[in-house]
Coordinates of C-alpha atoms in Angstrom, one line a residue:
Chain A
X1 CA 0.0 0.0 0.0
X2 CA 2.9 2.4 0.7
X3 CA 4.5 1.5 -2.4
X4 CA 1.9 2.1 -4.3
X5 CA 0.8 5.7 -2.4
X6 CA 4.4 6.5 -3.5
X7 CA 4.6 5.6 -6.5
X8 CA 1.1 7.5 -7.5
X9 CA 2.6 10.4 -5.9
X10 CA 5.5 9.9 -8.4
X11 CA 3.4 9.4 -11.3
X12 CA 1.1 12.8 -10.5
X13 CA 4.3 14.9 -10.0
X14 CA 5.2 14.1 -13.6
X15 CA 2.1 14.6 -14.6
X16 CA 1.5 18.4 -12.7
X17 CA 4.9 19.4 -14.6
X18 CA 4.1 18.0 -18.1
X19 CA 0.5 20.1 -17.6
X20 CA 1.6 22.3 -16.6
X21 CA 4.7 22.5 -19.4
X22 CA 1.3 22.5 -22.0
X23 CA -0.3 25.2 -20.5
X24 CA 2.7 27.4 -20.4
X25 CA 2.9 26.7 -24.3
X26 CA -0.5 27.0 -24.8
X27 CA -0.4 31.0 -22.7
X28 CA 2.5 31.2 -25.4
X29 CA 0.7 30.1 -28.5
X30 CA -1.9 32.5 -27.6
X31 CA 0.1 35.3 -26.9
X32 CA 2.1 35.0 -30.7
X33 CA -1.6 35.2 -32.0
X34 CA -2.5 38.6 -29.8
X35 CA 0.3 39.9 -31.1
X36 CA 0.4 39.4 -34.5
X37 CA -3.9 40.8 -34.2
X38 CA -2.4 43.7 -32.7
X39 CA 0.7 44.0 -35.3
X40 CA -2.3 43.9 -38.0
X41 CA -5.0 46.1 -36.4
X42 CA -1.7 48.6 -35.8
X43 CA -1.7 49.0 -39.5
X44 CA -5.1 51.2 -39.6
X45 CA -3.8 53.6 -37.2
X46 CA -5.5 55.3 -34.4
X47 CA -9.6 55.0 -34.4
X48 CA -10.9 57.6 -36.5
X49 CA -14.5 58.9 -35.0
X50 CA -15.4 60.4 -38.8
X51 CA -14.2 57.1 -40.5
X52 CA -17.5 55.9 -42.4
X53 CA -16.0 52.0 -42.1
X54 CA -16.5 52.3 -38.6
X55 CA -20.2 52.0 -39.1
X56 CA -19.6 48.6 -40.6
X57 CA -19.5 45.9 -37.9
X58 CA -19.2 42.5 -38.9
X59 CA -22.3 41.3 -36.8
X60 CA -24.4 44.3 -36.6
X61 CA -23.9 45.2 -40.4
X62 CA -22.7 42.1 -42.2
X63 CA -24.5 43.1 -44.9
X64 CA -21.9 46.5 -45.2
X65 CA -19.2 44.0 -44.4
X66 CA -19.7 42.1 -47.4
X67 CA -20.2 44.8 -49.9
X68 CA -17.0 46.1 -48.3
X69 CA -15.2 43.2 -49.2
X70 CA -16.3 43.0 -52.4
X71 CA -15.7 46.2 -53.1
X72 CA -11.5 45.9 -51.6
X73 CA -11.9 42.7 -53.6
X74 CA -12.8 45.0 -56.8
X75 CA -10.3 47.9 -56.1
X76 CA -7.5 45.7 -55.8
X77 CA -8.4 43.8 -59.1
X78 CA -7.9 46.8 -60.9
X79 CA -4.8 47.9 -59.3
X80 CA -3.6 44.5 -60.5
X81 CA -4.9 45.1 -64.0
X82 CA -2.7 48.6 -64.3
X83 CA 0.2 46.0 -64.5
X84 CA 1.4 43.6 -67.6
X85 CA 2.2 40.8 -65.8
X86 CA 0.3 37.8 -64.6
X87 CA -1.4 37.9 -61.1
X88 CA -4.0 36.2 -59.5
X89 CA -7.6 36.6 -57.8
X90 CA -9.0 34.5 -54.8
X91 CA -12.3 34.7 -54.4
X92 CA -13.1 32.1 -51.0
X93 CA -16.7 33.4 -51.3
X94 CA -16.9 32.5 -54.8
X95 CA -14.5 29.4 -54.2
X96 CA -12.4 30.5 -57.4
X97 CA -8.8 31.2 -58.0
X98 CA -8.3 33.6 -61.8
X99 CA -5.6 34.0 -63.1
X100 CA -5.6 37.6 -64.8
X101 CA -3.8 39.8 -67.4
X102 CA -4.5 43.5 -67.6
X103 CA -8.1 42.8 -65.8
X104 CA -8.8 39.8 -68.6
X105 CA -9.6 36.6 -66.7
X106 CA -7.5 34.0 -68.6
X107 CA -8.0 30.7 -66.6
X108 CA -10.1 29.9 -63.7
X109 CA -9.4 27.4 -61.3
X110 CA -12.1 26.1 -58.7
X111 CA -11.5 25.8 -55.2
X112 CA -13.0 22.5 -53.9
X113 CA -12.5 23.6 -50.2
X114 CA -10.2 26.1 -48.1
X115 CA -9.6 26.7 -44.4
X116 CA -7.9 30.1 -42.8
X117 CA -6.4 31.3 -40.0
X118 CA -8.8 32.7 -37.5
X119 CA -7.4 35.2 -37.1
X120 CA -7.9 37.3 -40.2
X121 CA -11.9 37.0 -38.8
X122 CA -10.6 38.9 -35.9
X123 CA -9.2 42.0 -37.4
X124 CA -11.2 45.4 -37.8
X125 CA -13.3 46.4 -40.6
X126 CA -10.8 49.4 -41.4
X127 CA -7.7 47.1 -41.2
X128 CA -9.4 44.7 -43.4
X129 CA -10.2 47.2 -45.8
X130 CA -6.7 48.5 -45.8
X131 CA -4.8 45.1 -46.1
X132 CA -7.0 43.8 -48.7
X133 CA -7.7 46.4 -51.3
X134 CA -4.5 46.3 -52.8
X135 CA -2.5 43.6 -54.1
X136 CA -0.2 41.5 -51.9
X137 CA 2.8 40.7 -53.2
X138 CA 4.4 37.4 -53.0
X139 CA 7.7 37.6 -51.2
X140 CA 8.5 34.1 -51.3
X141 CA 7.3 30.9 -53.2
X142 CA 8.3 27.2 -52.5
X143 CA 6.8 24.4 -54.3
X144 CA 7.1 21.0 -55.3
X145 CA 7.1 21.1 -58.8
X146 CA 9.2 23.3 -61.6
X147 CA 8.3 26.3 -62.4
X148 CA 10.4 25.8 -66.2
X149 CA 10.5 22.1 -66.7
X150 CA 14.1 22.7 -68.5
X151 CA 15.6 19.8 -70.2
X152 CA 18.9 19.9 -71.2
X153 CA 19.3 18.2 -74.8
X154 CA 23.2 18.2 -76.4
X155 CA 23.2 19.2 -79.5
X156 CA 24.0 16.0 -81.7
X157 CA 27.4 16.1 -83.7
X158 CA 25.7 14.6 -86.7
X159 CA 22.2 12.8 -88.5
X160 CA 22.6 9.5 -86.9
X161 CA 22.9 10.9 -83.4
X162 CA 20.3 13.4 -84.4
X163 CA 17.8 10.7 -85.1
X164 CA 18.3 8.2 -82.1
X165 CA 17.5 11.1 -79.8
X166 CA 13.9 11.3 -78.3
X167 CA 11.3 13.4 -77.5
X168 CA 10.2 13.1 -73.9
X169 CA 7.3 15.5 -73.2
X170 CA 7.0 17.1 -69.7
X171 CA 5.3 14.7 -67.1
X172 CA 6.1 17.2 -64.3
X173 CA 2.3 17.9 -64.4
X174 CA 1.3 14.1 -63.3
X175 CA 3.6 15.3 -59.9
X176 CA 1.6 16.2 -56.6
X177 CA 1.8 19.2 -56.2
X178 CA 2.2 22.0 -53.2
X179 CA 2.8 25.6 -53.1
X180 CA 3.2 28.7 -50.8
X181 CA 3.3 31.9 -51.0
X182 CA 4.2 34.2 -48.8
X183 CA 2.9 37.5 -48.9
X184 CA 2.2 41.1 -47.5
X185 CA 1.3 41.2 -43.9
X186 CA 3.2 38.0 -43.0
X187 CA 0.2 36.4 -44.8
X188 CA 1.3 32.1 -45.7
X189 CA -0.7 31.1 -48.8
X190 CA -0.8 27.5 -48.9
X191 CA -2.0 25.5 -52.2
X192 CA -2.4 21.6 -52.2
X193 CA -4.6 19.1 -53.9
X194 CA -5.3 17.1 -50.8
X195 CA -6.2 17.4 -47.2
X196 CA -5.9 13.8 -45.8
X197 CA -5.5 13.3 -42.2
X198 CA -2.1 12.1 -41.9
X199 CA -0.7 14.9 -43.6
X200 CA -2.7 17.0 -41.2
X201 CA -1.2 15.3 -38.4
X202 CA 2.0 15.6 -39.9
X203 CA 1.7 19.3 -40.7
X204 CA 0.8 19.7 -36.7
X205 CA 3.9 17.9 -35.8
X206 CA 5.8 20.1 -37.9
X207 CA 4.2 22.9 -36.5
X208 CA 4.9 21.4 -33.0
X209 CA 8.5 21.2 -33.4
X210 CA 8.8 24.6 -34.9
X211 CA 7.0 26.1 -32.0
X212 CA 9.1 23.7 -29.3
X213 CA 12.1 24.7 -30.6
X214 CA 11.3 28.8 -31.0
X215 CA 10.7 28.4 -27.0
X216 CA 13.5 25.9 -26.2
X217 CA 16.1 28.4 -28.0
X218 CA 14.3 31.3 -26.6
X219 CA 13.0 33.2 -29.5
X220 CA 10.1 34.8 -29.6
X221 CA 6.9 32.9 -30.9
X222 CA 5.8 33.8 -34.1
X223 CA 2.7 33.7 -35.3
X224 CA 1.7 33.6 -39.1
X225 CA -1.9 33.8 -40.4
X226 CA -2.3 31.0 -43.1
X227 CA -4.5 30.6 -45.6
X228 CA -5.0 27.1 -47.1
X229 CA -6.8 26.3 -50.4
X230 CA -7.3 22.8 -51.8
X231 CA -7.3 23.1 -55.9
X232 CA -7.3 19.9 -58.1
X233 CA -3.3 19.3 -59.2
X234 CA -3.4 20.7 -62.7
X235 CA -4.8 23.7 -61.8
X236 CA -1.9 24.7 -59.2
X237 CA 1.0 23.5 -62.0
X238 CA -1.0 26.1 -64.2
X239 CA -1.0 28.5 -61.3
X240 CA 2.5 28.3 -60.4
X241 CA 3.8 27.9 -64.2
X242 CA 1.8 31.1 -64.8
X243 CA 3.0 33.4 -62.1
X244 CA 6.2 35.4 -62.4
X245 CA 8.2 34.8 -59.5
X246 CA 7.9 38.5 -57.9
X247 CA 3.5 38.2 -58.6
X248 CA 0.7 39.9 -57.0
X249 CA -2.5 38.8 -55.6
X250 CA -6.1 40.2 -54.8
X251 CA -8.0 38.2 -51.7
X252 CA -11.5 38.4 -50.7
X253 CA -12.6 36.0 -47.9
Chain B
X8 CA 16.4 -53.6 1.2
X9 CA 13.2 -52.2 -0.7
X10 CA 12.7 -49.8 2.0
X11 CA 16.8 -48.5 2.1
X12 CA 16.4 -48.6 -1.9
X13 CA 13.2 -46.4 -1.8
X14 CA 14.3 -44.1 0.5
X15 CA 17.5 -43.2 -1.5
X16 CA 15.0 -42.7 -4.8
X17 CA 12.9 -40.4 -2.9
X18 CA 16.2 -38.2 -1.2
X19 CA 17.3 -37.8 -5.3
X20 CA 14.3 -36.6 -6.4
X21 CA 13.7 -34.6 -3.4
X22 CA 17.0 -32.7 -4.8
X23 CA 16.1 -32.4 -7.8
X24 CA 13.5 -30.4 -6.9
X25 CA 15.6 -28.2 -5.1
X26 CA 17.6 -28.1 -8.3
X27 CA 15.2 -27.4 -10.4
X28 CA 13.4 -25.1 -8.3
X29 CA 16.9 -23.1 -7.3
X30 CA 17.0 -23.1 -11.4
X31 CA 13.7 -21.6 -11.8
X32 CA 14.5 -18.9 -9.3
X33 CA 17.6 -17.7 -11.0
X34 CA 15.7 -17.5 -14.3
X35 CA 12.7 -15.8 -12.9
X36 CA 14.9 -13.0 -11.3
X37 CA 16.9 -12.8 -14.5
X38 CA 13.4 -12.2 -16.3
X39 CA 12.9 -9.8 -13.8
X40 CA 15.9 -7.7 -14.7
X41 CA 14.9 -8.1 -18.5
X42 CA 11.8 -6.9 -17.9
X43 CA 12.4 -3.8 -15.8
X44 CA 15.0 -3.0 -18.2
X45 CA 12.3 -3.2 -21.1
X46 CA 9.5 -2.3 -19.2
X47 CA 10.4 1.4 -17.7
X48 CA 12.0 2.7 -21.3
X49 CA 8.5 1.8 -22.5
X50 CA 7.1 3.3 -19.9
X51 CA 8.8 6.5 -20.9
X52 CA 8.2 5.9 -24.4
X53 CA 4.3 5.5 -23.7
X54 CA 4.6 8.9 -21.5
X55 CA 6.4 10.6 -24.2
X56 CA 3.7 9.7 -26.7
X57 CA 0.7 10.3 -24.7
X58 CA 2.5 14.0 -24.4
X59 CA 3.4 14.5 -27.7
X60 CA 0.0 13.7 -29.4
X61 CA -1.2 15.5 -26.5
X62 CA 0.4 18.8 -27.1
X63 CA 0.1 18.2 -31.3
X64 CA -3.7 17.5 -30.9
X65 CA -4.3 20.5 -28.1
X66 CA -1.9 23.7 -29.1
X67 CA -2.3 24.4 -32.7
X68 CA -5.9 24.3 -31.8
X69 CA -5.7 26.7 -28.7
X70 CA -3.5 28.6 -31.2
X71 CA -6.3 28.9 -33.7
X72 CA -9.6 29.7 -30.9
X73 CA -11.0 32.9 -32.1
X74 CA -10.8 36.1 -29.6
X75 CA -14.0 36.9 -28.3
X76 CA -12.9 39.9 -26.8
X77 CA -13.0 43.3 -28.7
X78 CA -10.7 44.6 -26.4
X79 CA -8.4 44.8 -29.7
X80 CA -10.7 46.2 -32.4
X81 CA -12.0 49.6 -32.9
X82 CA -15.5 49.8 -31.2
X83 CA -17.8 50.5 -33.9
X84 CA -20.3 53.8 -33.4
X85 CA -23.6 53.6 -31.6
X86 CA -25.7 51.7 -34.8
X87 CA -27.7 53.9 -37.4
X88 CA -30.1 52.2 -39.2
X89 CA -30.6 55.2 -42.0
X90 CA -26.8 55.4 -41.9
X91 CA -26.2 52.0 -42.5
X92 CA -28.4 52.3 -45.4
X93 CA -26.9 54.9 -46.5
X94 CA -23.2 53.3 -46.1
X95 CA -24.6 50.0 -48.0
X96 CA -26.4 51.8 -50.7
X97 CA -23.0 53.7 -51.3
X98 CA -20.9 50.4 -51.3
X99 CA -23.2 48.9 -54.1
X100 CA -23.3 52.0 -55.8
X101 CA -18.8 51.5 -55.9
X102 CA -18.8 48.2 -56.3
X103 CA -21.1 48.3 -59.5
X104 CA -19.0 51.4 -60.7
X105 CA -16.1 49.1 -60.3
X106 CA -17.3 46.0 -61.8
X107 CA -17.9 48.6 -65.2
X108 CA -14.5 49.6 -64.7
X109 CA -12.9 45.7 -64.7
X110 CA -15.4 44.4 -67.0
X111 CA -14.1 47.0 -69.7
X112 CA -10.2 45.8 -69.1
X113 CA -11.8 42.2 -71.5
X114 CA -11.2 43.0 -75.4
X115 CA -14.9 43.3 -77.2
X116 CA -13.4 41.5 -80.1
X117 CA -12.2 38.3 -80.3
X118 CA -9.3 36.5 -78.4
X119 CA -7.4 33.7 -77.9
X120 CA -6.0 32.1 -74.2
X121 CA -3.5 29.7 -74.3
X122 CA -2.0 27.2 -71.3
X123 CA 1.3 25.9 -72.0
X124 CA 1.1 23.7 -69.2
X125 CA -2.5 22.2 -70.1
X126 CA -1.8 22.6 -74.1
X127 CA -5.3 24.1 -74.2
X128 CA -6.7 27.2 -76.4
X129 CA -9.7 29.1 -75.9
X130 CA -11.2 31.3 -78.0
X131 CA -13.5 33.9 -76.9
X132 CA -15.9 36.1 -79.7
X133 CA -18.3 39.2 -77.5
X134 CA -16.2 37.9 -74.2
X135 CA -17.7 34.2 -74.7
X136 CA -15.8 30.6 -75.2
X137 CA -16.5 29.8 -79.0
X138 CA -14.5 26.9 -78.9
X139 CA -11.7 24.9 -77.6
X140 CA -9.2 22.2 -78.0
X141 CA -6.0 20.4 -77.6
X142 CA -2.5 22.5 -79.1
X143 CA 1.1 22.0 -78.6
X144 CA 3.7 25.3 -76.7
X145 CA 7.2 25.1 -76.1
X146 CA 9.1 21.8 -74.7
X147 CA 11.2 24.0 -72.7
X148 CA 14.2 21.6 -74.1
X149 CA 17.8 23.8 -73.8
X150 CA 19.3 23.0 -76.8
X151 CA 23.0 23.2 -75.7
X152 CA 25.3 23.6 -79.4
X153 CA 28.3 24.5 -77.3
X154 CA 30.5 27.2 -78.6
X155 CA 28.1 30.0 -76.7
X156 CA 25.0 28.6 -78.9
X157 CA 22.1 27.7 -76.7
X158 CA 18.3 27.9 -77.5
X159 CA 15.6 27.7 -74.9
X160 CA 12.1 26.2 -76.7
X161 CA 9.7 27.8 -74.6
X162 CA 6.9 29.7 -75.0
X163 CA 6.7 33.3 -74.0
X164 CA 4.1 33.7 -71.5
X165 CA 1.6 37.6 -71.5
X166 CA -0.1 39.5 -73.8
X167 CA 0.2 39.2 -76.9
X168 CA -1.7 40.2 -80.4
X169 CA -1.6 39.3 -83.8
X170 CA 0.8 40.7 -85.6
X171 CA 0.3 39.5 -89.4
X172 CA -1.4 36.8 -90.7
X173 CA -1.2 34.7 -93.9
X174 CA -2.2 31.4 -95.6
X175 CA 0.1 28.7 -97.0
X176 CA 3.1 30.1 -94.6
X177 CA 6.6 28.8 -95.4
X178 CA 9.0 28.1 -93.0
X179 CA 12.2 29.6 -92.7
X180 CA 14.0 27.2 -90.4
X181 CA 16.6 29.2 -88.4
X182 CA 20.1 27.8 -86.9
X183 CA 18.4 25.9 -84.1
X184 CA 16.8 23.3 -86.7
X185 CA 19.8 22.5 -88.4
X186 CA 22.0 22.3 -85.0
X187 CA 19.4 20.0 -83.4
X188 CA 19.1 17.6 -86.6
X189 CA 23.1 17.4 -86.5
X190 CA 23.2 19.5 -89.8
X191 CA 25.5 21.9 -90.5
X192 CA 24.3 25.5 -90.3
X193 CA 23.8 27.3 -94.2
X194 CA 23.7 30.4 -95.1
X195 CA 21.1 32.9 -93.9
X196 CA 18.9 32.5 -97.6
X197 CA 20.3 29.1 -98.6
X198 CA 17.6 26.9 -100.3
X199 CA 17.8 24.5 -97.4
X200 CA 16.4 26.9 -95.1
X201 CA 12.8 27.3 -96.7
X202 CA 10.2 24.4 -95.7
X203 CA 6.9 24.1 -97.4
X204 CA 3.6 22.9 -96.2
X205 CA 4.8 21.8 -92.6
X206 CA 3.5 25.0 -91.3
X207 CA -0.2 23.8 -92.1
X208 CA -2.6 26.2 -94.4
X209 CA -2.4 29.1 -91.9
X210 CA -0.3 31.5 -89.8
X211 CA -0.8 34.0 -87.7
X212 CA 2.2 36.1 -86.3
X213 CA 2.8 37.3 -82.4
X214 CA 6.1 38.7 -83.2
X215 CA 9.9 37.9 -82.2
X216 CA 9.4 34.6 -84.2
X217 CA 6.5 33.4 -82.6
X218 CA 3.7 31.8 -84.6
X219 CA 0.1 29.7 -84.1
X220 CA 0.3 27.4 -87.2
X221 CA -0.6 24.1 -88.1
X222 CA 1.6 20.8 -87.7
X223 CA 2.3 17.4 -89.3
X224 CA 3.0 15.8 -86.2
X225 CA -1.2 16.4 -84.8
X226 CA -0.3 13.2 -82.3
X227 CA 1.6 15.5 -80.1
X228 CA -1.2 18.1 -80.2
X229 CA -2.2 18.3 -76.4
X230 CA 1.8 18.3 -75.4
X231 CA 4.8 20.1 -74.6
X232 CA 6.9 19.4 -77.9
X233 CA 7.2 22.7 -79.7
X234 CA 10.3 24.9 -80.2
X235 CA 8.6 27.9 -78.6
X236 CA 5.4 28.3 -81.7
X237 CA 1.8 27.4 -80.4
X238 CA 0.6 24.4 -83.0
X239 CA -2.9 23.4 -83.5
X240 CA -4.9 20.8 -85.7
X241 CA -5.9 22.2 -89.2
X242 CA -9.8 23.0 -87.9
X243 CA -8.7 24.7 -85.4
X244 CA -6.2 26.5 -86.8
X245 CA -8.5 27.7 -89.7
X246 CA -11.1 28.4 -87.3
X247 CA -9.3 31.0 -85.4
X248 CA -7.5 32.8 -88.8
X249 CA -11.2 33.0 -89.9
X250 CA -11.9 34.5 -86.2
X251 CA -9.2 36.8 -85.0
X252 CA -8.0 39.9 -86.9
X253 CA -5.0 41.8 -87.1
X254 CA -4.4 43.2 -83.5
X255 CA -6.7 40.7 -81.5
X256 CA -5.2 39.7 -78.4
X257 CA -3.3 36.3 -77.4
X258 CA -2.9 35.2 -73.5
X259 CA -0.5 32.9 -73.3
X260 CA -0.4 32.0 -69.3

């Protein structure tokens, strides 16, 4: 019986410490997020009395609110269309992803589901209005497929060599593939064609270690708002192919 | 003599109990030892896994609770109904004002879009899809001829418009055909240069050597085998000369 007192004892000390080593990541998982809100709401400025987008609250006026957003969604559109290269607008209401030139939809992909960070539901109207009305650039891209599927091909020295070479088309397109962007505002774009549950798991481990090791080597916790679409493969090789490497885009959620 | 004889047979096999029992001892406390050695580094390992999905299943997700405090956001003005009519009313009247203003940026006459990654063309007459099919874009081979003589087949990817156009189009191969059939390179108006008929009945020009024209080889329509031109089957080919005019515009995404 005293064994066993003791060895509970044992067993609930571990237990107090690894609680309470969650809860202490937990206070610091929350506290990246209210940061980054307060980062983002920074960006309108101070609370302007006069400001008409004041009188648009998302729950007493979300009628407003979603005229407001199309109409960010709009302006930024033809910001993008001022400029000759490629860009791209996401539409989460509309579940569609076009690709534009100078204003002229060109290719529209569908968006067969999408999840974001909660986040971006808890910023003010004005600071919506002010991030998304004009394009975000895209800083950074990473993805698993080429963006030029270059082959190099030696020129042959005569006819025979010349005819025993062959044509192999690009397959890169058969390839599963992923993207992100990231974009103004610390903003991660994720694109994939698949939202199975291990590689949800996995992407939560990932994000696990990430944060363990920010707090373990002292940094500061970061926080970045994600937004994640799921598009059918060949539509994000088209997307990616299609973009220029320094691209913008126009988000309505 | 039985007795003395049974005696002795019951003394042996009363030892070899005790042997085998003192065996049995020594091998249950050597299973012991294996045991606790196996037994608390699965312990651990349990723990350790109970915490780990623990925190992966439980953080991210605290992470990503919404705030249901306003504490952050700009507290919106005592609600106006008239002035929230009036707000909305002025949103919609933007937003249609803006939709004129994007819808204008599409071309009123005809046009062409092009994926090089799909090998798809649409072609649009008053801003609708008239028809559609299989072509072939750029390979995006790097012919490497050494001596500082490299060609990249790709397609060039923007706007574009048509140029010039003409029927029965003859081909002026340039140094890139003869280098990649292991041919010496002629003269810039030797005979050998001009092709006939591979071109198909039609071409129409985008400029910097770029061409939609027919092909020979129409079992590679639909991939990436072209030295940079965009090649389509005869009917569709002839349907978009018939189509597009000089000056009609070609996305090529």
């Amino acid at each position: 019986m005293k064994n066993f007192i003791g060895r509970a004892k044992y067993y609930l000390i571990i237990a107090i410490l690894f609680l309470g080593f969650i809860f202490t990541c937990a206070y610091f998982a929350r506290v990246a997020v209210k940061t980054k809100l307060h980062e983002i709401n920074q960006l309108a400025g101070e609370p302007n009395a006069e400001d008409p987008l004041n009188l648009i609250d998302r729950n007493e006026n979300p009628k407003g609110f979603e005229l407001l957003k199309e109409k960010a969604f709009l302006e930024a559109q033809i910001e993008l269309s001022n400029s000759d290269s490629i860009s791209m607008a996401i539409d989460l209401s509309d579940s569609t992803a076009v690709l534009q030139i100078k204003g002229v939809s060109i290719y529209t992909a569908k968006i067969t589901n999408f999840t974001y960070s909660n986040l971006l539901n808890d910023i003010s109207v004005p600071v919506y209005y002010k991030i998304f009305k004009e394009p975000l650039a895209i800083h950074e891209q990473f993805s698993t497929v080429a963006k030029e599927p270059i082959v190099i091909k030696i020129a042959p020295k005569d006819t025979i060599e010349a005819a025993k070479a062959e044509v192999i088309p690009d397959s890169v397109v058969n390839q599963s593939a992923v993207l992100k962007f990231f974009i103004s505002e610390d903003i991660l774009v994720v694109i994939t064609n698949h939202e199975e549950e291990g590689s949800i798991f996995y992407q939560k481990l990932n994000w696990s270690y990430q944060f363990l090791k920010q707090l373990v080597e002292f940094k500061k916790v970061v926080y970045q708002p994600t937004i994640k679409l799921i598009i059918p493969n060949d539509d994000i090789v088209v997307i990616y192919r299609a973009l220029p490497w320094k691209a913008k885009i126009a988000i309505k959620l | 003599m039985n007795y003395n004889s049974e005696k002795n047979n019951i003394m042996d096999a009363s030892q070899n109990i005790v042997e085998v029992s003192s065996e049995k001892l020594s091998m249950n406390k050597k299973l012991s030892t294996i045991s606790k050695w196996l037994i608390t580094p699965l312990k651990i390992i349990i723990f350790l896994g109970v915490f780990l999905i623990l925190f992966v299943l439980t953080i991210p997700k605290i992470q990503e609770m919404p705030f249901k405090s306003n504490l952050l956001n700009f507290m919106p003005l005592a609600i106006d109904t008239i002035a929230i009519e009036k707000i909305n009313a002025d949103l919609q009247k933007q937003i249609k004002k803006n939709q004129i203003k994007l819808s204008n940026k599409t071309p009123k006459t005809p046009y062409l879009t092009i994926s090089t990654v799909k090998n798809e063309y649409v072609l649009y007459k008053k801003q609708k899809a008239i028809r559609y099919g299989k072509c072939s874009t750029g390979s995006y081979i790097l012919l490497d001829g050494g001596e500082k003589q490299k060609w990249i087949f790709r397609t060039p990817k923007g706007e574009f418009h048509i140029r010039a156009k003409t029927t029965g189009p003859v081909w002026k191969k340039p140094d890139w055909a003869f280098v990649e059939e292991g041919l010496p390179i002629p003269s810039p108006n030797h005979y050998s240069r001009f092709e006939y008929g591979v071109l198909g009945d039609y071409a129409l020009y985008l400029g910097e050597g770029y061409m939609l024209h027919g092909t020979l080889y129409k079992r590679f329509l639909g991939l990436a085998v072209t030295h940079g031109c965009v090649r389509l089957n005869d009917d569709d080919l002839e349907a978009i000369y018939k189509t597009m005019d000089i000056g009609s515009k070609v996305y090529i995404f």
